[in-house]
Coordinates of C-alpha atoms (C1' of nucleotides) in Angstrom, one line a residue:
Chain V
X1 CA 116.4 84.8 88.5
X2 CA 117.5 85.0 91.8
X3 CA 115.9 86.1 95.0
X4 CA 116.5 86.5 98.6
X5 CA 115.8 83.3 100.8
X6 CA 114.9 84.3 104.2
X7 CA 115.2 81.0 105.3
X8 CA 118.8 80.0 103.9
X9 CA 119.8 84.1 104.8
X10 CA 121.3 84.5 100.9
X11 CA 120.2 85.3 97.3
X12 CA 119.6 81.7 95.4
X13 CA 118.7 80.8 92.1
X14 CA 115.3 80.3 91.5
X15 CA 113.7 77.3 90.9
X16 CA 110.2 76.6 90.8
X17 CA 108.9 73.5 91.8
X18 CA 107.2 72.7 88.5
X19 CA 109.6 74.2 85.6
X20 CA 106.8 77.5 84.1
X21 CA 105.0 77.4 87.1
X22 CA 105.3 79.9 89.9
X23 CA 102.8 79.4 93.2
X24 CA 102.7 82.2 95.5
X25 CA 101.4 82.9 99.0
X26 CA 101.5 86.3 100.6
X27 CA 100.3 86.7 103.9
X28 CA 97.2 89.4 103.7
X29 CA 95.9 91.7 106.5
X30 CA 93.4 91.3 109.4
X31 CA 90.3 93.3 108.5
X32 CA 89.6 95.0 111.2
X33 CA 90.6 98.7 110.7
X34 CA 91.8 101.3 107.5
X35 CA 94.8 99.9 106.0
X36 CA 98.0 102.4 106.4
X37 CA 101.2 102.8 104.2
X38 CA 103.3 99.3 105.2
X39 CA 100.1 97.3 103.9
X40 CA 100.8 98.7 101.0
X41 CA 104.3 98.5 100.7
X42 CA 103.6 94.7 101.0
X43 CA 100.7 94.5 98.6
X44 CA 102.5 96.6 96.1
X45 CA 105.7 94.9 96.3
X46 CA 104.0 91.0 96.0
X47 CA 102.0 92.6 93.2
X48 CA 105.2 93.6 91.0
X49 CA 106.5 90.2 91.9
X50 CA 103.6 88.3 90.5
X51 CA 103.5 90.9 87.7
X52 CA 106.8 90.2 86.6
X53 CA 106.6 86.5 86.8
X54 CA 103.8 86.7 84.4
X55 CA 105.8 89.2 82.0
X56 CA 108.7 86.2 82.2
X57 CA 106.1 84.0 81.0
X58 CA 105.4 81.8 84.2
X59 CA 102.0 80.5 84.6
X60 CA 101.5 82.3 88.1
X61 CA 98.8 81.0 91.0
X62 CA 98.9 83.6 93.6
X63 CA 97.0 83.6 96.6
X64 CA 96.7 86.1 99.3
X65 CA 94.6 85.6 102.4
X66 CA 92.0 87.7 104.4
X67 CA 92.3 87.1 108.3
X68 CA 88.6 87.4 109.3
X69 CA 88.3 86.1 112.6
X70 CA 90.6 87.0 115.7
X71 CA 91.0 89.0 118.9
X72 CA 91.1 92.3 117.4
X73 CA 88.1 91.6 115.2
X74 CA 86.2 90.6 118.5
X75 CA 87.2 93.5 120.0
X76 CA 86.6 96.1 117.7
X77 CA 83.1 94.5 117.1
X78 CA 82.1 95.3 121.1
X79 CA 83.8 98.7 120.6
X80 CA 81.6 99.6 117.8
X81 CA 79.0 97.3 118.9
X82 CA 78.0 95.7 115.8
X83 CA 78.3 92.0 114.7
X84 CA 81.8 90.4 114.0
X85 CA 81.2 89.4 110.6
X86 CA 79.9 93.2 109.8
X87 CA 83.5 95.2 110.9
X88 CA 85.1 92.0 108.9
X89 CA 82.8 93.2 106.0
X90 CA 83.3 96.4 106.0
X91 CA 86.7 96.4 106.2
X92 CA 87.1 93.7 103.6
X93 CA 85.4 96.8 101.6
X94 CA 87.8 99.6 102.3
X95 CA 90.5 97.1 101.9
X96 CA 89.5 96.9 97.8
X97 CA 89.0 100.7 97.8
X98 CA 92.3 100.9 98.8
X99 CA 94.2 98.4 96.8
X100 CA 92.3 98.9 93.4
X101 CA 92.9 102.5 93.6
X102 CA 96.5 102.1 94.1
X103 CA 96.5 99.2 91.0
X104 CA 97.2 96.6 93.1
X105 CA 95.6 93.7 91.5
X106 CA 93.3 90.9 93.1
X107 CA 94.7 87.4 93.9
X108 CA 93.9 84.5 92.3
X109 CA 92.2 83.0 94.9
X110 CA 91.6 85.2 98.5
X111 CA 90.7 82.6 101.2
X112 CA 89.4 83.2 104.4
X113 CA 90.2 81.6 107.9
X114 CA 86.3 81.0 108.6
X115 CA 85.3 79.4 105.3
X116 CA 88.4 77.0 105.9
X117 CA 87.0 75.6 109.6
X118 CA 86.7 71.8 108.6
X119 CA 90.4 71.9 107.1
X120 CA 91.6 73.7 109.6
X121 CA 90.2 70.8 112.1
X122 CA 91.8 67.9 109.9
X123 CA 95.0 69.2 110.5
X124 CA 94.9 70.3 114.0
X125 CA 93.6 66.8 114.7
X126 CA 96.3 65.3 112.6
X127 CA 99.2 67.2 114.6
X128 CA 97.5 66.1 117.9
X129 CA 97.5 62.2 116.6
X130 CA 101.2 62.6 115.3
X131 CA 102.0 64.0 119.0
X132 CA 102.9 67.4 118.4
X133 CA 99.8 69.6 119.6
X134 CA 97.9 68.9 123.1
X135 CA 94.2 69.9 124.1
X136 CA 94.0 71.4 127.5
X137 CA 90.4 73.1 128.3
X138 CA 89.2 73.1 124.9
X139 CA 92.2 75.0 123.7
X140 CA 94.6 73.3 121.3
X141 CA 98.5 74.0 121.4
X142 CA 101.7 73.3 119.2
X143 CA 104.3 71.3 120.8
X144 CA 107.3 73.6 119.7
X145 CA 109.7 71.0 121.7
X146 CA 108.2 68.3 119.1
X147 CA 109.6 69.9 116.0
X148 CA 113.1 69.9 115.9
X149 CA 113.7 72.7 113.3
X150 CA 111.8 75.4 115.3
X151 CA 113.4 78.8 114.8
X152 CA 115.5 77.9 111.6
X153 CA 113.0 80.9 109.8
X154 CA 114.0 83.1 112.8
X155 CA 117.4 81.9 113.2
X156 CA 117.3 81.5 117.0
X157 CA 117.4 78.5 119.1
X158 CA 114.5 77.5 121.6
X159 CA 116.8 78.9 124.3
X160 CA 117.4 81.9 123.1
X161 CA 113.4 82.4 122.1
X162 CA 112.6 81.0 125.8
X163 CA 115.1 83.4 127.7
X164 CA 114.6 86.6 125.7
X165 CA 110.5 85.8 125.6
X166 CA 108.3 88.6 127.3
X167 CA 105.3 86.7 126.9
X168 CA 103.0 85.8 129.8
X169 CA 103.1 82.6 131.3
X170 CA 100.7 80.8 130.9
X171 CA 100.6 77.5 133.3
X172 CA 98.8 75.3 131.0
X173 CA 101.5 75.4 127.9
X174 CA 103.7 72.8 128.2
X175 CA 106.3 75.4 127.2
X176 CA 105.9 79.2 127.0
X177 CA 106.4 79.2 123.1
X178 CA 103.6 76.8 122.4
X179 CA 101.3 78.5 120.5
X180 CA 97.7 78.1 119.6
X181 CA 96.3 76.0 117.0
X182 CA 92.4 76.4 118.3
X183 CA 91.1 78.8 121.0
X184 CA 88.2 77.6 122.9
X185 CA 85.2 80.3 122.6
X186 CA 84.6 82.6 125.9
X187 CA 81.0 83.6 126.5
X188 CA 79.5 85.6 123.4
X189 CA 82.5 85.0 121.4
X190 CA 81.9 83.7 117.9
X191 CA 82.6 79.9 117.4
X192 CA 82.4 77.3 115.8
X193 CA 82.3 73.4 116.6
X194 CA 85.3 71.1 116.7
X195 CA 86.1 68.1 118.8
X196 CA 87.4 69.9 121.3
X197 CA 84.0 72.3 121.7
X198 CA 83.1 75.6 120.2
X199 CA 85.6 77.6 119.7
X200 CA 87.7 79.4 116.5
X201 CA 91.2 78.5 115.2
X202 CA 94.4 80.3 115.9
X203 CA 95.8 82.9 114.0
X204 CA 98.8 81.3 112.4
X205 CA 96.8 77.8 112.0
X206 CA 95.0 79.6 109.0
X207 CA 97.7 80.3 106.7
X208 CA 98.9 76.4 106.4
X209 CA 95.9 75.3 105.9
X210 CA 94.4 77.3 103.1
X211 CA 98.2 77.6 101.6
X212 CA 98.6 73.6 101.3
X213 CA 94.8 73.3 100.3
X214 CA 95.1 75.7 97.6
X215 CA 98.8 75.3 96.2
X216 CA 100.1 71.9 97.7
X217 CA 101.7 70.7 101.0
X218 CA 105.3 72.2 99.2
X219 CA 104.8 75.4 97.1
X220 CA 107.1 77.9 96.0
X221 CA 107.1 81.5 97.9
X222 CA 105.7 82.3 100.4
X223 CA 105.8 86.3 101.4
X224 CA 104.5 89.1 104.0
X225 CA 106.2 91.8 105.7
X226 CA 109.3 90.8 107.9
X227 CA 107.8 91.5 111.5
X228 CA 105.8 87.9 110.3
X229 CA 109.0 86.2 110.7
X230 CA 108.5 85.7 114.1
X231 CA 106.4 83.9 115.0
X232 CA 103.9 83.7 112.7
X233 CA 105.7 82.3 109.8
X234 CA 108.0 80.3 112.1
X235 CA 105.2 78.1 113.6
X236 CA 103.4 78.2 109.7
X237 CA 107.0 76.0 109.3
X238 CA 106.4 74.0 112.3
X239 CA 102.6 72.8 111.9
X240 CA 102.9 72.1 108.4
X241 CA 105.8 70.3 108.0
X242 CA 105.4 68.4 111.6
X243 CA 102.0 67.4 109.6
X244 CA 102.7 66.6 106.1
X245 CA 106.2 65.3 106.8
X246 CA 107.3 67.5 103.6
X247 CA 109.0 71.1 103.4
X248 CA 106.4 73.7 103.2
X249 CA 108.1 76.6 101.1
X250 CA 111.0 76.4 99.1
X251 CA 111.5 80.6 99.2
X252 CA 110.7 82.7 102.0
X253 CA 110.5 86.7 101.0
X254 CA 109.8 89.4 103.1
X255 CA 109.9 93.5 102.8
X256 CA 111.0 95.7 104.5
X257 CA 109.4 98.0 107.0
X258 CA 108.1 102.0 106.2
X259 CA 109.8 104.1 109.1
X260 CA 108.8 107.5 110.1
X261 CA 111.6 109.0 111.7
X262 CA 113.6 106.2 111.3
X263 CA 111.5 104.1 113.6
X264 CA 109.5 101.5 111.9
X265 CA 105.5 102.5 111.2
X266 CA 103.3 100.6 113.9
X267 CA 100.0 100.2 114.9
X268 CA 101.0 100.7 118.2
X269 CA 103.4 103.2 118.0
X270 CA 100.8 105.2 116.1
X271 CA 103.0 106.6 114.1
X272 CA 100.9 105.5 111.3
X273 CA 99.2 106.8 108.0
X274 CA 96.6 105.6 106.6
X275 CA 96.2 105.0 102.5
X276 CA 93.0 106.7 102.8
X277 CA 95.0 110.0 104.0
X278 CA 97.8 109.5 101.3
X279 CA 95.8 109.2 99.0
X280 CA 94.1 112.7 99.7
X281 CA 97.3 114.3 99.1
X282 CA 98.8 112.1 95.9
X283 CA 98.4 109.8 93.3
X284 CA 97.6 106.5 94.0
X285 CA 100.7 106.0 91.1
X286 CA 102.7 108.0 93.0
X287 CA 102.5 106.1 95.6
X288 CA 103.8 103.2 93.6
X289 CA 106.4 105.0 92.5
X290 CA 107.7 106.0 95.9
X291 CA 107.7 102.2 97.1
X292 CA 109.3 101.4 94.2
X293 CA 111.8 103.5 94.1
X294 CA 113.7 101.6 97.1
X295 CA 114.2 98.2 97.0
X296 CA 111.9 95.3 98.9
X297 CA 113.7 94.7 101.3
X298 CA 115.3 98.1 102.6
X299 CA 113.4 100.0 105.5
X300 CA 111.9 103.1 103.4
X301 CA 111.8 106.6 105.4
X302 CA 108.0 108.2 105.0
X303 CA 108.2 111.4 103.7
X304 CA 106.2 114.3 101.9
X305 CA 109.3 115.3 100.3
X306 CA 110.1 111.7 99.2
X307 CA 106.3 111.3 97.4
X308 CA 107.0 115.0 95.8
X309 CA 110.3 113.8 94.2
X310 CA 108.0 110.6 92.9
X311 CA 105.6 112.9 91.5
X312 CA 107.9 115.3 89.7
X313 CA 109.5 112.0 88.2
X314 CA 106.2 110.5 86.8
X315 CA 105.4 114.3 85.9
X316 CA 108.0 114.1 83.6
X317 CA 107.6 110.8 82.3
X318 CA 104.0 111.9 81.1
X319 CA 105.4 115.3 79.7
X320 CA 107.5 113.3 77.5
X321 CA 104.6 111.3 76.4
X322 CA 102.7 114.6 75.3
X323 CA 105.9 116.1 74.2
X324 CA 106.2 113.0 71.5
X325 CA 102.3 113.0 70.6
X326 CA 102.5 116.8 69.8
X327 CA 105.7 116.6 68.0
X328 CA 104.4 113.7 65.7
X329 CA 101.7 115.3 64.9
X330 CA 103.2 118.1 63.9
X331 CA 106.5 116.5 62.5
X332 CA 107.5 116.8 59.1
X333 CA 107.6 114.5 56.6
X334 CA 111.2 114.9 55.2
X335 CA 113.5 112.5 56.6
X336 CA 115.8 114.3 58.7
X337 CA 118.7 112.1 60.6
X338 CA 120.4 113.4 63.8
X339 CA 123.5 112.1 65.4
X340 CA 121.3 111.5 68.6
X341 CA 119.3 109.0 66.8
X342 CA 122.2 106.9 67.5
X343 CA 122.4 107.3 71.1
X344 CA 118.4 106.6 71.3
X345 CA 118.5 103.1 69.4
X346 CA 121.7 102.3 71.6
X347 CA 119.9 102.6 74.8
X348 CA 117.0 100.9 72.9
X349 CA 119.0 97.8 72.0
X350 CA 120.3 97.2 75.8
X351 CA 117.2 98.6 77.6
X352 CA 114.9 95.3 77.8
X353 CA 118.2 93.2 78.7
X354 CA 119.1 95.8 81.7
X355 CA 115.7 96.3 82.6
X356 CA 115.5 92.7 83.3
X357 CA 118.7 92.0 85.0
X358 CA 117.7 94.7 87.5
X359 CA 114.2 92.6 88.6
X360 CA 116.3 89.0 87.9
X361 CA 118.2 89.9 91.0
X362 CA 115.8 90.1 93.9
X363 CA 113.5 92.5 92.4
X364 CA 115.2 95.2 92.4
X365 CA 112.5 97.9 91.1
X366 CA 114.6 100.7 92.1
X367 CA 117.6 99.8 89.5
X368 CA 114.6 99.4 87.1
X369 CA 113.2 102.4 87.2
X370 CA 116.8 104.1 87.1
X371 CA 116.9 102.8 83.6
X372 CA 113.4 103.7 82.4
X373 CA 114.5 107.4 83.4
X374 CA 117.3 107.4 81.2
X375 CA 115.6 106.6 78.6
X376 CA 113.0 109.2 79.4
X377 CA 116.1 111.4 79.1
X378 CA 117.2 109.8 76.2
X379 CA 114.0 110.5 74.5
X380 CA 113.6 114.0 75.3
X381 CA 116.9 114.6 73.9
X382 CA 116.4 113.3 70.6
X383 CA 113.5 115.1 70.6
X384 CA 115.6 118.1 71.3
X385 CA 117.5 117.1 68.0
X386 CA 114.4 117.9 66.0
X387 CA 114.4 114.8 63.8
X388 CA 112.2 114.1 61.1
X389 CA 110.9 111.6 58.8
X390 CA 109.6 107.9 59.0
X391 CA 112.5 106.5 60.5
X392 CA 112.4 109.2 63.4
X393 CA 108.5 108.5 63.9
X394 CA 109.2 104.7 64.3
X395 CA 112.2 105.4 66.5
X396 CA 109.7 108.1 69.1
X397 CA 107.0 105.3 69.3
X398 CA 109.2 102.5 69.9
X399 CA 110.7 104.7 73.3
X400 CA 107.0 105.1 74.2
X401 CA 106.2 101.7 73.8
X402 CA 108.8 100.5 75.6
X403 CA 108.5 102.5 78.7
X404 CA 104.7 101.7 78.4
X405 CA 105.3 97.9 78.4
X406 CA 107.8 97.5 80.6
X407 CA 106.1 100.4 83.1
X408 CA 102.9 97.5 83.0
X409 CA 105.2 95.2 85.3
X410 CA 105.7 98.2 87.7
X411 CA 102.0 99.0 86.9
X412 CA 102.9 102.5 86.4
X413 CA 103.5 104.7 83.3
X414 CA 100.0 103.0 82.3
X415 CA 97.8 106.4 82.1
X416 CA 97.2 109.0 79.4
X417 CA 99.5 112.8 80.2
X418 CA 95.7 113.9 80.1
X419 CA 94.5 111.2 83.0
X420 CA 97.6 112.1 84.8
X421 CA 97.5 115.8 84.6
X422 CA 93.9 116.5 85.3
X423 CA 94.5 113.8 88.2
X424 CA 97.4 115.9 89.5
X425 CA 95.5 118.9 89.3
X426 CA 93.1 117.5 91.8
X427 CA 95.9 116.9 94.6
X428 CA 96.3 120.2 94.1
X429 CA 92.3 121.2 95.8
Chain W
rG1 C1' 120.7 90.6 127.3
rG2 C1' 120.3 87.3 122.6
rC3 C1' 119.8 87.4 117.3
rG4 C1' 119.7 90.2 112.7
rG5 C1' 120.2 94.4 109.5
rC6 C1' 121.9 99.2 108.0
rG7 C1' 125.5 103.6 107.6
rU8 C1' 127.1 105.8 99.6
rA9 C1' 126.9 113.6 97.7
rC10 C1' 122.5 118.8 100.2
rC11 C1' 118.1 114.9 100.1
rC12 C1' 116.4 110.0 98.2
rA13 C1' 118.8 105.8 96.1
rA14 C1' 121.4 101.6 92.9
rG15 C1' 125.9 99.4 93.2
rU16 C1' 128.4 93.5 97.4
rG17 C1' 136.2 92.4 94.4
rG18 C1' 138.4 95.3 88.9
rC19 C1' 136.0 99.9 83.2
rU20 C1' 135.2 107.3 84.4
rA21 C1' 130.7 105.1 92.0
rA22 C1' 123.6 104.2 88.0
rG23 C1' 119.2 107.1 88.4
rG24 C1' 115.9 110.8 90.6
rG25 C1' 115.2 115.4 93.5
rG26 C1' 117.6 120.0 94.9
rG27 C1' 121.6 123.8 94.1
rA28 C1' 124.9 126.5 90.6
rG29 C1' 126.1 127.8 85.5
rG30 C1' 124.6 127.4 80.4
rU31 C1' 121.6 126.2 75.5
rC32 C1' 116.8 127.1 73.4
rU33 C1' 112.8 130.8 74.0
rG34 C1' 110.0 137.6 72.8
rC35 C1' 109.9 136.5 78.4
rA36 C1' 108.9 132.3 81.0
rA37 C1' 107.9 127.1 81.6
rA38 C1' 109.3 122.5 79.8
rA39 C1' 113.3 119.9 77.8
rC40 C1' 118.5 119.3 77.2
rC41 C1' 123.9 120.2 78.5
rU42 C1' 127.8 121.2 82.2
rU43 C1' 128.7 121.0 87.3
rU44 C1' 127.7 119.3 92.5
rA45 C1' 131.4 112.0 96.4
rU46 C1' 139.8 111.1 94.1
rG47 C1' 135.5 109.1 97.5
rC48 C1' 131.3 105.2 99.9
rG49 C1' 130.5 106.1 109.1
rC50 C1' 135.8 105.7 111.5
rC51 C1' 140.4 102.7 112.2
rG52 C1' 143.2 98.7 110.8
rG53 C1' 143.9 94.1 107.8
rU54 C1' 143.5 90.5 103.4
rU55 C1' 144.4 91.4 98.0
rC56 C1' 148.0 93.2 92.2
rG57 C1' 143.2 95.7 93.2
rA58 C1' 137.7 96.9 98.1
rA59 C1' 132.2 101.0 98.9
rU60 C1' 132.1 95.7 98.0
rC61 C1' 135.8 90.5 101.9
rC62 C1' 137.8 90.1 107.4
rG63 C1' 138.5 92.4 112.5
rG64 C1' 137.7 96.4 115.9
rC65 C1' 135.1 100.9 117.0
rC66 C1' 131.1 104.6 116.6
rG67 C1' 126.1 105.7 115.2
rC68 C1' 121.1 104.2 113.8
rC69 C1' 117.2 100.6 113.4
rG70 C1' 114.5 95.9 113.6
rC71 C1' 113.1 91.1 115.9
rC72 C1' 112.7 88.4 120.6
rU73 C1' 104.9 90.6 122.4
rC74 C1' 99.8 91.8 118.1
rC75 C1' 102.0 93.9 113.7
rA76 C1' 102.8 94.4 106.4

RNA sequence: GGCGGCGUACCCAAGUGGCUAAGGGGGAGGUCUGCAAAACCUUUAUGCGCCGGUUCGAAUCCGGCCGCCGCCUCCA
């Protein structure tokens, strides 16, 4: 296999650390509102990965993390004027409504920044005794200038960060890119204790601490969407390997961004739609589809027309389905060879082979499901030849049964023509 | 301003040195059908933003130009 190192900047070979064994770490979401379309580009797109890992028989560990403490959380808590932990919990909620309808499965393990406070502490204490973070005012910050790799994620040098930065100076930092490791706790802010008083860690202190305590201080992959690049990723780099001494990931991925007229999907841009709304309109498989259809890493434009050309496609891939039940049933026994049997077992022979080439190289779901449509074609016009017979019975199911297994990484295809007709009909109301 | 990416048909999209440039949607024509739908067939890029260059050979590599976007600030 080979996939796309955002760190080295080129497609290598993959190698996982323990030969069988894949462990992977995808940056989740901060619950603190709905989650909209680029969540789930990310979600969907880890969760093919991991799928098709496990279809390549690696033992997978995948863990993907739920931010549930921050500024935004704090804030949206005062706005609706309920308790922190409640808009974490019921967002944590909508988040699974979400995901599960759209098949998106559930980690192996989904830690959370506050049940993680005492390892969090050990290694923010261990990077202040090593000499790369500083306490000032209760408030603990990264040394950047300490770790001498800082921006090889990013590819940019510390100049370039520190003349191009926009953020606001802040006297105490040592240097304008430190960033925070703990944040002392204003009045009425949620906290917790530490050795440097009450206060709550930093956002991107989270994610090395739960990633080393539950895969090991070097793992695998480690994924998210590419606006986590910088810097959020970059100073995961710097505080864990500054503190174990050892690389932290051996394969950076990252996705691509969902534009809407061309300009990439943002909260703040609010340009935004929600799953929720999507899925009001479409099929949580459709949906799927759509992502899939481009590969990870391209921007993909958000369209209505784009999630109707998804859904005509899986509408024919289940009208196949009931095409071959009906004809089976229906099919006489007298053996009856057509010269389109051939072309159906040819495509047969070389479909698992292409089918995995395409997600060998980075992923590349959208080749893959190029090749499950010619077969869909390729059945349908057999079918067309009116065969009969054992032979031709054997030939139909094994062209079901392939698209069915191999549709199981995408997590599509997996439905009845009756589930997916009656669930069509419903978009329609 | 710095860094990075992208530009393939009417639309989406794969393809990153070499067979006839995948696949889907749409359009046109056709087969089948009582009609229709579905399905299938043919067709829809001698050309891959533009101009040069390297090469026996380039959408694919190099240079320049044009256009679009992203990151540098919370962000999937």
């Amino acid at each position: 296999m080979r996939v796309y190192n955002t760190l080295s900047g080129k497609k290598e070979d993959f190698i996982p650390l323990e030969p069988g064994k894949v462990k992977i770490y995808v940056c989740g979401v901060t619950v603190y509102d709905y989650c909209h379309i680029g969540h789930a580009r990310s979600a969907i797109v880890f969760d093919v990965m991991r799928r098709y890992f496990r279809y390549k028989d690696f033992q997978v560990r995948y863990v993907r993390n739920f931010t549930d403490i921050d500024d935004k959380i704090i804030r949206r808590a005062q706005e609706e004027g309920i308790p922190w932990n409640e808009v974490v919990r019921k967002y944590t909620e909508e988040y699974y409504r979400d995901m599960d309808a759209l098949g998106v499965e559930r980690a192996d393990v989904e830690p959370r920044a506050t049940e993680h406070i005492p390892e969090i502490i050990e290694m923010v204490r261990t990077l202040i005794d090593k000499g790369y973070a500083y306490e000032v005012n209760g408030d603990v910050y990264f040394e950047v200038n300490r770790f001498p790799g800082y921006g090889k994620l990013s590819k940019r040098s510390m100049d370039e960060l520190v003349a191009g930065a926009r953020v606001e100076v802040d006297e105490r930092k040592r240097n304008p890119l430190d960033f925070a490791l703990w944040k002392a706790a204003k009045e009425g802010e949620p906290a917790w204790d530490s050795p440097w008083g009450p206060g709550r860690p930093g956002w991107h202190i989270e994610c090395s601490a739960m990633s080393i305590k539950h895969l090991g201080e070097t793992f695998d992959i480690h994924g998210g969407g590419a606006d986590l690049i910088f810097p959020h990723h970059e100073n995961e780099i710097a505080q864990s390997e500054a503190c174990t001494e050892k690389p932290f990931v051996r394969y950076w991925l990252h996705n691509g961004f969902i534009t809407i007229s061309k300009e990439k999907m943002s909260k703040s841009l609010g340009n935004f739609f929600t799953i929720r709304e999507i899925l009001e309109r479409f099929d949580p498989e459709v949906i799927r589809a759509f992502i899939l259809s481009t590969h990870y890493r391209s921007p993909i434009e958000f369209s209505e027309e784009q999630l109707l050309d998804s859904e005509v496609s899986i509408n024919r891939f289940y009208s196949t389905i009931m095409r071959v039940e009906t004809y089976l049933d229906r099919m006489p026994q007298k053996v009856k060879a057509t010269p389109e049997e051939e072309y159906l077992q040819e495509i047969l022979r070389k479909f698992r082979a292409r089918f995995e080439e395409a997600l060998d190289d980075d992923f590349n779901t959208a080749l893959s499901l190029g090749y499950m449509y010619e077969l869909v074609r390729e059945i349908n016009r057999y079918l067309d030849s009116k065969p009969s017979g054992g032979p031709a019975r054997k030939l139909l199911l094994e062209g079901i049964s392939t698209l069915r297994e191999t549709g199981k990484v995408l997590n599509i295809f997996q439905r009845s023509p009756q589930q997916w007709h009656t669930s069509l009909l419903r978009s329609f109301l």
